[in-house]
């Protein structure tokens, strides 16, 4: 588990004024990683770190030769067109570079002029996926979400019996992963119209989003070699935002008895910035089980996880309709919750994933599953908020949504904030639904 050090000092300031502004997502205590280039430049993509309203070009920093030793070695890996090699290097390398960057960006740093020359305005960059993703697995780990969804169909329903014993998951599709700004066509698939006896093959009529976190794997494990829960977080490079778009009508028809297929394989959107576990250290919480709930089996239980295995990452979902864009109206906030409510922790997801013999690789992506909380307005999907589309949600301007329409954009935002610690932001994860392609 990560411990606090000088990089978490809430009083620390950067020589870049924008990084010290109230409400900034990217203060000097954060330093998240992405892969980017100047928009429209045709330049090679390269690793970068966010600071204030700028991105520090790590390839330019490496060329400046300001770092030495382990930090310089880590910088060379992080400056590449993907972060896979840096992810594989492990926590010591990640921490060495974090500490070195903190020193270079801190107020009073002697190298300010040399570092400043490597800054790129965030408003002028474009992103690609931060890693070459070999495999993508999406979990289903919010008890509130599971119960809410079941009770849409039957008011007295509960989550499946195995939900309380293992982190459920399915293997997703890497080829349709996209970075924030992704625009995708409404999928076609088989679904059963209400009251019909036979399915149709048609564009999805119940398009939904799922507010999730992206868990990025660092060092992998050999096939057949499990990852002990106590070591699981050493395999977790960092966390971003993830939208697991879902075609609910197709999903309901094809998930009997197997997992989702066409309902999920058309698009998944991730945020460009990955926040490291070191940056999140001030926002750890005990991972708990409510009274009366089953306790985990031994391979999913560990004192360190019990002590601080949860994270208080706050999340919001916003919807911007096409009409709102044309009329200049602000997006409508749909919901807000926190990852602290999740029934299974990030470490437990990793340990369970590898427990059966699966080999994880650097750059593999795990989705946390929809993040919903226990209170009103904490649902992480429109399926819950609009009760299966039967109670449409008001989004302003005389518009309502039971499910998403063509032209709708969903914006996920995440951050951590509390007294005595610096605010740590995740940026945003934005995606837009386009009309289905003509058959």
Tab-separated table of C-alpha atoms in Angstrom:
chain	number	residue	atom	x	y	z
A	1	UNK	CA	0.000	0.000	0.000
A	2	UNK	CA	1.194	3.515	-0.779
A	3	UNK	CA	2.485	5.737	2.005
A	4	UNK	CA	2.493	9.526	2.266
A	5	UNK	CA	5.687	11.455	1.489
A	6	UNK	CA	6.770	14.974	0.512
A	7	UNK	CA	4.967	14.749	-2.849
A	8	UNK	CA	1.635	14.744	-0.990
A	9	UNK	CA	2.283	17.969	0.924
A	10	UNK	CA	-0.854	20.074	0.266
A	11	UNK	CA	1.192	23.245	0.728
A	12	UNK	CA	3.587	22.366	-2.115
A	13	UNK	CA	3.278	24.695	-5.091
A	14	UNK	CA	4.506	24.641	-8.666
A	15	UNK	CA	6.245	27.451	-10.545
A	16	UNK	CA	3.419	26.988	-13.080
A	17	UNK	CA	0.653	29.212	-11.684
A	18	UNK	CA	-2.170	27.226	-13.305
A	19	UNK	CA	-1.223	24.185	-11.227
A	20	UNK	CA	-1.888	26.115	-8.021
A	21	UNK	CA	-5.377	27.315	-8.979
A	22	UNK	CA	-8.321	26.244	-6.822
A	23	UNK	CA	-10.180	23.320	-8.368
A	24	UNK	CA	-7.317	22.381	-10.682
A	25	UNK	CA	-7.391	18.709	-11.703
A	26	UNK	CA	-3.636	18.523	-12.159
A	27	UNK	CA	-1.699	20.125	-9.283
A	28	UNK	CA	1.906	19.156	-8.588
A	29	UNK	CA	0.683	16.459	-6.159
A	30	UNK	CA	-1.024	14.576	-9.030
A	31	UNK	CA	1.271	14.200	-12.098
A	32	UNK	CA	-0.826	11.708	-14.119
A	33	UNK	CA	0.432	10.093	-17.343
A	34	UNK	CA	-0.965	10.094	-20.885
A	35	UNK	CA	0.230	9.674	-24.486
A	36	UNK	CA	-0.302	12.650	-26.794
A	37	UNK	CA	1.004	15.000	-29.478
A	38	UNK	CA	0.240	18.492	-30.788
A	39	UNK	CA	-3.208	18.411	-32.390
A	40	UNK	CA	-3.071	18.028	-36.158
A	41	UNK	CA	0.725	17.983	-36.205
A	42	UNK	CA	1.360	14.471	-37.470
A	43	UNK	CA	4.125	14.222	-34.855
A	44	UNK	CA	4.900	10.958	-33.125
A	45	UNK	CA	2.821	10.291	-30.026
A	46	UNK	CA	4.832	10.306	-26.795
A	47	UNK	CA	4.352	10.076	-23.057
A	48	UNK	CA	3.433	13.185	-21.093
A	49	UNK	CA	2.549	14.282	-17.578
A	50	UNK	CA	-0.199	16.807	-16.787
A	51	UNK	CA	0.600	19.878	-14.713
A	52	UNK	CA	-2.001	22.638	-14.400
A	53	UNK	CA	-3.276	23.518	-17.872
A	54	UNK	CA	-0.161	22.111	-19.568
A	55	UNK	CA	1.332	18.764	-20.517
A	56	UNK	CA	5.012	18.156	-19.923
A	57	UNK	CA	6.393	16.425	-23.017
A	58	UNK	CA	8.468	13.580	-21.587
A	59	UNK	CA	10.351	12.991	-24.833
A	60	UNK	CA	11.502	16.620	-24.777
A	61	UNK	CA	12.428	16.269	-21.123
A	62	UNK	CA	14.445	13.131	-21.850
A	63	UNK	CA	16.329	14.983	-24.610
A	64	UNK	CA	17.172	17.762	-22.133
A	65	UNK	CA	19.062	15.216	-19.991
A	66	UNK	CA	18.105	16.832	-16.686
A	67	UNK	CA	17.657	13.519	-14.839
A	68	UNK	CA	20.107	10.799	-13.878
A	69	UNK	CA	20.033	7.271	-12.464
A	70	UNK	CA	16.775	5.406	-11.914
A	71	UNK	CA	14.679	8.506	-12.685
A	72	UNK	CA	16.374	8.932	-16.076
A	73	UNK	CA	15.861	5.248	-16.878
A	74	UNK	CA	12.171	5.495	-15.978
A	75	UNK	CA	11.804	8.706	-17.997
A	76	UNK	CA	13.182	6.995	-21.110
A	77	UNK	CA	10.465	4.343	-20.775
A	78	UNK	CA	7.665	6.847	-20.085
A	79	UNK	CA	8.608	9.006	-23.091
A	80	UNK	CA	7.822	6.236	-25.600
A	81	UNK	CA	4.762	6.109	-27.928
A	82	UNK	CA	3.035	3.781	-25.461
A	83	UNK	CA	3.394	3.468	-21.693
A	84	UNK	CA	3.669	-0.345	-21.710
A	85	UNK	CA	7.396	-0.483	-20.926
A	86	UNK	CA	7.023	2.094	-18.157
A	87	UNK	CA	4.037	0.194	-16.748
A	88	UNK	CA	6.107	-3.001	-16.743
A	89	UNK	CA	8.955	-1.335	-14.803
A	90	UNK	CA	7.060	-1.457	-11.504
A	91	UNK	CA	6.441	0.732	-8.457
A	92	UNK	CA	10.067	1.666	-7.731
A	93	UNK	CA	10.551	3.082	-11.230
A	94	UNK	CA	7.184	4.867	-11.135
A	95	UNK	CA	8.066	6.447	-7.788
A	96	UNK	CA	11.572	7.472	-8.887
A	97	UNK	CA	10.162	9.391	-11.837
A	98	UNK	CA	7.332	10.900	-9.780
A	99	UNK	CA	9.798	12.278	-7.229
A	100	UNK	CA	12.079	13.648	-9.947
A	101	UNK	CA	9.221	15.357	-11.792
A	102	UNK	CA	7.944	16.813	-8.539
A	103	UNK	CA	11.368	18.344	-7.905
A	104	UNK	CA	11.576	19.801	-11.424
A	105	UNK	CA	8.092	21.329	-11.282
A	106	UNK	CA	8.183	22.615	-7.712
A	107	UNK	CA	8.315	26.325	-7.021
A	108	UNK	CA	11.931	27.477	-6.921
A	109	UNK	CA	13.341	24.634	-9.072
A	110	UNK	CA	16.604	25.708	-10.694
A	111	UNK	CA	15.722	23.933	-13.952
A	112	UNK	CA	12.436	25.831	-14.493
A	113	UNK	CA	13.456	27.420	-17.809
A	114	UNK	CA	14.605	24.126	-19.326
A	115	UNK	CA	11.473	22.296	-18.163
A	116	UNK	CA	9.127	25.097	-19.255
A	117	UNK	CA	10.352	24.733	-22.844
A	118	UNK	CA	8.852	21.228	-22.900
A	119	UNK	CA	5.305	22.301	-21.961
A	120	UNK	CA	2.369	21.897	-24.341
A	121	UNK	CA	-1.000	23.601	-23.657
A	122	UNK	CA	-3.643	20.950	-22.946
A	123	UNK	CA	-6.017	22.879	-25.201
A	124	UNK	CA	-3.710	22.163	-28.150
A	125	UNK	CA	-3.025	18.416	-27.847
A	126	UNK	CA	-4.670	15.234	-29.064
A	127	UNK	CA	-4.530	11.870	-27.318
A	128	UNK	CA	-4.273	8.232	-28.192
A	129	UNK	CA	-4.757	5.198	-25.961
A	130	UNK	CA	-2.058	5.377	-23.282
A	131	UNK	CA	-1.006	1.757	-23.762
A	132	UNK	CA	-1.090	-1.050	-26.266
A	133	UNK	CA	-3.880	-3.089	-24.707
A	134	UNK	CA	-3.521	-6.839	-25.050
A	135	UNK	CA	-6.660	-7.753	-23.126
A	136	UNK	CA	-9.634	-5.925	-21.667
A	137	UNK	CA	-11.771	-7.362	-18.865
A	138	UNK	CA	-14.880	-5.669	-17.528
A	139	UNK	CA	-15.993	-6.422	-13.980
A	140	UNK	CA	-19.413	-6.269	-12.307
A	141	UNK	CA	-18.670	-5.298	-8.711
A	142	UNK	CA	-21.207	-2.740	-7.412
A	143	UNK	CA	-23.830	-4.354	-5.205
A	144	UNK	CA	-26.024	-1.262	-5.441
A	145	UNK	CA	-25.926	-1.424	-9.244
A	146	UNK	CA	-26.618	-5.162	-9.304
A	147	UNK	CA	-29.602	-4.902	-6.962
A	148	UNK	CA	-31.013	-1.839	-8.708
A	149	UNK	CA	-30.890	-3.567	-12.093
A	150	UNK	CA	-32.489	-6.746	-10.791
A	151	UNK	CA	-35.291	-4.809	-9.116
A	152	UNK	CA	-36.223	-3.058	-12.332
A	153	UNK	CA	-37.442	-6.479	-13.472
A	154	UNK	CA	-38.765	-7.689	-10.094
A	155	UNK	CA	-39.144	-5.425	-7.023
A	156	UNK	CA	-38.160	-8.137	-4.527
A	157	UNK	CA	-35.153	-9.391	-6.509
A	158	UNK	CA	-31.593	-9.532	-5.214
A	159	UNK	CA	-28.159	-9.827	-6.798
A	160	UNK	CA	-27.170	-13.328	-7.944
A	161	UNK	CA	-25.983	-15.565	-5.111
A	162	UNK	CA	-22.376	-15.673	-6.358
A	163	UNK	CA	-22.093	-11.866	-6.525
A	164	UNK	CA	-21.236	-11.693	-2.823
A	165	UNK	CA	-18.524	-14.341	-3.165
A	166	UNK	CA	-16.518	-13.328	-6.226
A	167	UNK	CA	-15.847	-10.298	-8.445
A	168	UNK	CA	-17.805	-11.154	-11.582
A	169	UNK	CA	-16.371	-10.249	-14.995
A	170	UNK	CA	-16.426	-10.905	-18.721
A	171	UNK	CA	-13.736	-10.473	-21.376
A	172	UNK	CA	-14.324	-7.396	-23.527
A	173	UNK	CA	-13.228	-6.310	-26.987
A	174	UNK	CA	-9.915	-4.454	-27.419
A	175	UNK	CA	-10.445	-3.433	-31.066
A	176	UNK	CA	-13.203	-0.949	-30.198
A	177	UNK	CA	-11.477	0.723	-27.245
A	178	UNK	CA	-11.201	4.473	-27.790
A	179	UNK	CA	-9.824	7.457	-25.931
A	180	UNK	CA	-11.951	10.369	-24.690
A	181	UNK	CA	-13.596	12.089	-27.642
A	182	UNK	CA	-14.565	8.738	-29.176
A	183	UNK	CA	-17.524	8.912	-31.566
A	184	UNK	CA	-19.177	5.621	-32.433
A	185	UNK	CA	-22.188	4.399	-34.366
A	186	UNK	CA	-25.209	2.967	-32.607
A	187	UNK	CA	-24.858	-0.797	-32.959
A	188	UNK	CA	-27.247	-3.167	-34.666
A	189	UNK	CA	-28.115	-6.491	-33.102
A	190	UNK	CA	-30.830	-8.935	-32.219
A	191	UNK	CA	-33.357	-7.882	-29.597
A	192	UNK	CA	-36.891	-8.780	-28.622
A	193	UNK	CA	-39.397	-5.906	-28.933
A	194	UNK	CA	-41.933	-5.625	-26.074
A	195	UNK	CA	-44.739	-8.132	-26.544
A	196	UNK	CA	-43.085	-9.772	-29.563
A	197	UNK	CA	-42.612	-13.504	-29.975
A	198	UNK	CA	-39.604	-13.264	-32.279
A	199	UNK	CA	-36.541	-11.028	-32.236
A	200	UNK	CA	-35.605	-8.391	-34.787
A	201	UNK	CA	-32.198	-7.430	-36.134
A	202	UNK	CA	-32.196	-3.655	-35.867
A	203	UNK	CA	-30.366	-0.666	-34.399
A	204	UNK	CA	-30.269	-0.667	-30.621
A	205	UNK	CA	-33.224	1.247	-29.159
A	206	UNK	CA	-31.967	1.262	-25.550
A	207	UNK	CA	-28.481	2.787	-25.644
A	208	UNK	CA	-26.886	3.332	-22.236
A	209	UNK	CA	-23.602	4.299	-20.580
A	210	UNK	CA	-21.850	2.818	-17.552
A	211	UNK	CA	-19.738	4.998	-15.254
A	212	UNK	CA	-16.638	2.989	-14.381
A	213	UNK	CA	-12.975	3.285	-13.515
A	214	UNK	CA	-10.175	2.011	-15.751
A	215	UNK	CA	-7.602	-0.073	-13.872
A	216	UNK	CA	-4.330	-0.221	-15.832
A	217	UNK	CA	-2.101	-3.242	-15.211
A	218	UNK	CA	1.621	-2.716	-14.633
A	219	UNK	CA	3.921	-5.745	-14.224
A	220	UNK	CA	2.227	-8.947	-15.307
A	221	UNK	CA	2.323	-12.491	-14.026
A	222	UNK	CA	3.228	-15.737	-15.722
A	223	UNK	CA	0.360	-17.945	-16.846
A	224	UNK	CA	-0.496	-20.371	-14.079
A	225	UNK	CA	1.025	-18.159	-11.377
A	226	UNK	CA	-1.615	-16.469	-9.216
A	227	UNK	CA	-1.182	-12.994	-7.731
A	228	UNK	CA	-1.548	-12.920	-3.962
A	229	UNK	CA	-3.970	-10.289	-2.739
A	230	UNK	CA	-1.251	-8.704	-0.583
A	231	UNK	CA	0.835	-8.080	-3.739
A	232	UNK	CA	-2.008	-7.223	-6.129
A	233	UNK	CA	-1.531	-3.460	-6.067
A	234	UNK	CA	2.103	-3.847	-7.110
A	235	UNK	CA	0.597	-4.935	-10.432
A	236	UNK	CA	-1.663	-1.863	-10.707
A	237	UNK	CA	-0.037	1.059	-12.524
A	238	UNK	CA	-2.873	3.522	-12.074
A	239	UNK	CA	-6.514	4.454	-12.514
A	240	UNK	CA	-8.510	6.412	-15.094
A	241	UNK	CA	-12.137	6.814	-16.126
A	242	UNK	CA	-14.029	4.336	-18.314
A	243	UNK	CA	-17.421	4.313	-20.026
A	244	UNK	CA	-18.625	0.818	-20.861
A	245	UNK	CA	-21.323	1.679	-23.407
A	246	UNK	CA	-24.188	-0.826	-23.325
A	247	UNK	CA	-26.998	-1.722	-25.729
A	248	UNK	CA	-29.545	-2.791	-23.138
A	249	UNK	CA	-32.156	-4.341	-25.432
A	250	UNK	CA	-29.527	-6.433	-27.204
A	251	UNK	CA	-27.996	-7.293	-23.819
A	252	UNK	CA	-31.259	-8.561	-22.340
A	253	UNK	CA	-31.852	-10.860	-25.306
A	254	UNK	CA	-28.361	-12.326	-25.700
A	255	UNK	CA	-27.412	-12.760	-22.017
A	256	UNK	CA	-29.411	-15.960	-21.634
A	257	UNK	CA	-27.376	-17.805	-20.556
A	258	UNK	CA	-23.969	-16.445	-21.596
A	259	UNK	CA	-22.403	-13.023	-21.154
A	260	UNK	CA	-22.777	-9.919	-23.335
A	261	UNK	CA	-21.573	-9.945	-26.936
A	262	UNK	CA	-23.009	-7.423	-29.438
A	263	UNK	CA	-24.377	-5.472	-26.470
A	264	UNK	CA	-20.872	-4.463	-25.370
A	265	UNK	CA	-18.349	-4.984	-28.178
A	266	UNK	CA	-19.050	-1.847	-30.255
A	267	UNK	CA	-17.349	0.808	-28.079
A	268	UNK	CA	-15.597	1.415	-24.761
A	269	UNK	CA	-14.198	4.866	-23.963
A	270	UNK	CA	-11.348	5.624	-21.546
A	271	UNK	CA	-9.959	8.915	-20.272
A	272	UNK	CA	-6.468	9.813	-21.541
A	273	UNK	CA	-4.929	10.500	-18.111
A	274	UNK	CA	-3.885	7.733	-15.713
A	275	UNK	CA	-3.566	8.749	-12.067
A	276	UNK	CA	-0.973	6.716	-10.171
A	277	UNK	CA	-1.667	4.984	-6.877
A	278	UNK	CA	0.983	7.180	-5.247
A	279	UNK	CA	-1.058	10.264	-6.121
A	280	UNK	CA	-4.149	8.630	-4.595
A	281	UNK	CA	-2.466	7.710	-1.295
A	282	UNK	CA	-4.223	10.450	0.751
A	283	UNK	CA	-7.608	9.137	-0.377
A	284	UNK	CA	-7.378	5.566	0.790
A	285	UNK	CA	-10.098	4.182	3.056
A	286	UNK	CA	-10.679	0.897	4.868
A	287	UNK	CA	-12.335	-1.742	2.703
A	288	UNK	CA	-15.281	-3.086	4.670
A	289	UNK	CA	-18.107	-5.578	4.525
A	290	UNK	CA	-21.487	-4.603	5.952
A	291	UNK	CA	-22.831	-6.598	8.881
A	292	UNK	CA	-24.565	-9.750	7.717
A	293	UNK	CA	-22.683	-9.908	4.395
A	294	UNK	CA	-20.508	-12.965	3.636
A	295	UNK	CA	-16.820	-12.527	4.353
A	296	UNK	CA	-14.429	-13.160	1.433
A	297	UNK	CA	-12.749	-16.500	0.930
A	298	UNK	CA	-9.117	-16.481	2.153
A	299	UNK	CA	-7.560	-15.725	-1.254
A	300	UNK	CA	-9.650	-12.524	-1.412
A	301	UNK	CA	-8.962	-11.378	2.143
A	302	UNK	CA	-5.932	-9.571	3.564
A	303	UNK	CA	-5.400	-7.211	6.528
A	304	UNK	CA	-3.798	-4.510	4.365
A	305	UNK	CA	-6.773	-4.465	2.013
A	306	UNK	CA	-9.119	-4.346	4.981
A	307	UNK	CA	-7.102	-1.449	6.376
A	308	UNK	CA	-6.867	0.774	3.286
A	309	UNK	CA	-7.938	-1.084	0.159
A	310	UNK	CA	-10.717	1.308	-0.863
A	311	UNK	CA	-10.407	4.694	-2.605
A	312	UNK	CA	-12.692	7.694	-2.207
A	313	UNK	CA	-12.792	8.649	-5.881
A	314	UNK	CA	-15.790	10.869	-6.576
A	315	UNK	CA	-17.538	10.541	-9.913
A	316	UNK	CA	-20.094	12.506	-11.884
A	317	UNK	CA	-22.001	11.752	-15.092
A	318	UNK	CA	-23.100	14.562	-17.418
A	319	UNK	CA	-25.196	14.429	-20.597
A	320	UNK	CA	-24.871	16.932	-23.436
A	321	UNK	CA	-27.565	16.509	-26.070
A	322	UNK	CA	-27.169	17.641	-29.660
A	323	UNK	CA	-29.865	20.271	-29.053
A	324	UNK	CA	-27.974	21.566	-26.016
A	325	UNK	CA	-24.807	21.949	-28.100
A	326	UNK	CA	-26.634	23.828	-30.842
A	327	UNK	CA	-28.408	26.082	-28.334
A	328	UNK	CA	-25.324	26.717	-26.210
A	329	UNK	CA	-26.844	25.047	-23.129
A	330	UNK	CA	-24.571	23.482	-20.534
A	331	UNK	CA	-24.564	19.691	-20.110
A	332	UNK	CA	-26.985	18.267	-17.538
A	333	UNK	CA	-25.609	16.430	-14.515
A	334	UNK	CA	-27.258	13.026	-14.228
A	335	UNK	CA	-25.663	11.506	-11.134
A	336	UNK	CA	-22.792	11.583	-8.640
A	337	UNK	CA	-21.276	8.855	-6.448
A	338	UNK	CA	-17.962	7.470	-5.130
A	339	UNK	CA	-15.855	4.391	-5.773
A	340	UNK	CA	-15.731	3.850	-2.001
A	341	UNK	CA	-19.128	2.124	-2.266
A	342	UNK	CA	-17.852	-0.656	-4.562
A	343	UNK	CA	-18.456	-4.136	-3.124
A	344	UNK	CA	-15.093	-5.476	-4.340
A	345	UNK	CA	-11.794	-3.568	-4.293
A	346	UNK	CA	-9.339	-3.029	-7.146
A	347	UNK	CA	-6.840	-5.396	-5.490
A	348	UNK	CA	-9.472	-8.131	-5.188
A	349	UNK	CA	-10.350	-7.787	-8.872
A	350	UNK	CA	-6.697	-8.279	-9.848
A	351	UNK	CA	-6.145	-11.209	-7.483
A	352	UNK	CA	-9.318	-12.946	-8.630
A	353	UNK	CA	-8.487	-12.357	-12.297
A	354	UNK	CA	-5.165	-14.184	-11.940
A	355	UNK	CA	-6.364	-16.824	-9.461
A	356	UNK	CA	-7.427	-19.326	-12.111
A	357	UNK	CA	-4.127	-19.199	-13.980
A	358	UNK	CA	-4.679	-16.187	-16.251
A	359	UNK	CA	-1.516	-14.298	-17.135
A	360	UNK	CA	-1.905	-10.521	-17.050
A	361	UNK	CA	0.342	-8.294	-19.173
A	362	UNK	CA	1.556	-4.690	-18.843
A	363	UNK	CA	-1.061	-2.424	-20.386
A	364	UNK	CA	-3.983	-4.792	-19.842
A	365	UNK	CA	-7.148	-2.922	-18.963
A	366	UNK	CA	-9.687	-3.836	-16.287
A	367	UNK	CA	-13.020	-2.037	-15.989
A	368	UNK	CA	-14.280	-1.704	-12.421
A	369	UNK	CA	-17.874	-2.372	-13.379
A	370	UNK	CA	-20.594	0.243	-13.074
A	371	UNK	CA	-20.109	2.375	-9.971
A	372	UNK	CA	-23.392	3.105	-8.198
A	373	UNK	CA	-23.935	4.273	-4.656
A	374	UNK	CA	-26.698	3.563	-2.128
A	375	UNK	CA	-28.451	6.933	-2.267
A	376	UNK	CA	-30.836	8.637	-4.699
A	377	UNK	CA	-28.997	10.103	-7.655
A	378	UNK	CA	-25.987	7.803	-7.241
A	379	UNK	CA	-26.769	5.402	-10.085
A	380	UNK	CA	-23.977	4.853	-12.587
A	381	UNK	CA	-26.191	3.989	-15.554
A	382	UNK	CA	-29.302	5.403	-17.194
A	383	UNK	CA	-30.913	1.976	-16.888
A	384	UNK	CA	-31.089	2.595	-13.134
A	385	UNK	CA	-31.811	6.319	-13.185
A	386	UNK	CA	-34.716	6.000	-15.629
A	387	UNK	CA	-35.917	2.632	-14.268
A	388	UNK	CA	-35.478	0.725	-17.494
A	389	UNK	CA	-36.568	3.723	-19.568
A	390	UNK	CA	-40.001	3.872	-17.928
A	391	UNK	CA	-39.283	7.044	-15.914
A	392	UNK	CA	-37.326	9.396	-18.231
A	393	UNK	CA	-34.856	11.814	-16.658
A	394	UNK	CA	-35.179	15.586	-17.213
A	395	UNK	CA	-32.041	16.969	-18.905
A	396	UNK	CA	-33.255	20.558	-19.351
A	397	UNK	CA	-34.472	22.517	-22.370
A	398	UNK	CA	-37.674	20.490	-22.431
A	399	UNK	CA	-35.733	17.277	-23.099
A	400	UNK	CA	-35.951	13.941	-21.303
A	401	UNK	CA	-34.039	10.697	-21.629
A	402	UNK	CA	-35.099	7.125	-20.916
A	403	UNK	CA	-32.152	5.943	-22.997
A	404	UNK	CA	-29.604	7.803	-25.108
A	405	UNK	CA	-30.425	9.356	-28.461
A	406	UNK	CA	-28.183	9.909	-31.471
A	407	UNK	CA	-26.020	12.966	-30.946
A	408	UNK	CA	-25.906	12.591	-27.160
A	409	UNK	CA	-22.515	12.930	-25.497
A	410	UNK	CA	-21.803	11.424	-22.092
A	411	UNK	CA	-19.090	13.063	-19.990
A	412	UNK	CA	-17.580	11.301	-16.980
A	413	UNK	CA	-15.603	13.352	-14.471
A	414	UNK	CA	-13.642	12.144	-11.467
A	415	UNK	CA	-11.659	13.660	-8.616
A	416	UNK	CA	-10.573	13.248	-4.990
A	417	UNK	CA	-10.880	16.091	-2.508
A	418	UNK	CA	-10.789	16.528	1.252
A	419	UNK	CA	-9.467	18.888	3.902
A	420	UNK	CA	-5.729	18.539	4.475
A	421	UNK	CA	-4.915	17.075	1.058
A	422	UNK	CA	-4.472	18.394	-2.475
A	423	UNK	CA	-7.332	17.873	-4.925
A	424	UNK	CA	-6.492	15.098	-7.393
A	425	UNK	CA	-8.423	15.125	-10.676
A	426	UNK	CA	-8.852	12.610	-13.468
A	427	UNK	CA	-9.889	14.993	-16.252
A	428	UNK	CA	-12.860	13.815	-18.269
A	429	UNK	CA	-13.985	10.871	-20.382
A	430	UNK	CA	-16.268	11.951	-23.242
A	431	UNK	CA	-17.997	9.890	-25.928
A	432	UNK	CA	-20.743	10.585	-28.465
A	433	UNK	CA	-23.421	8.332	-29.969
A	434	UNK	CA	-23.792	8.586	-33.758
A	435	UNK	CA	-26.651	7.157	-35.848
A	436	UNK	CA	-26.492	3.496	-36.813
A	437	UNK	CA	-24.821	2.720	-40.143
A	438	UNK	CA	-27.363	1.919	-42.850
A	439	UNK	CA	-27.741	-1.802	-43.424
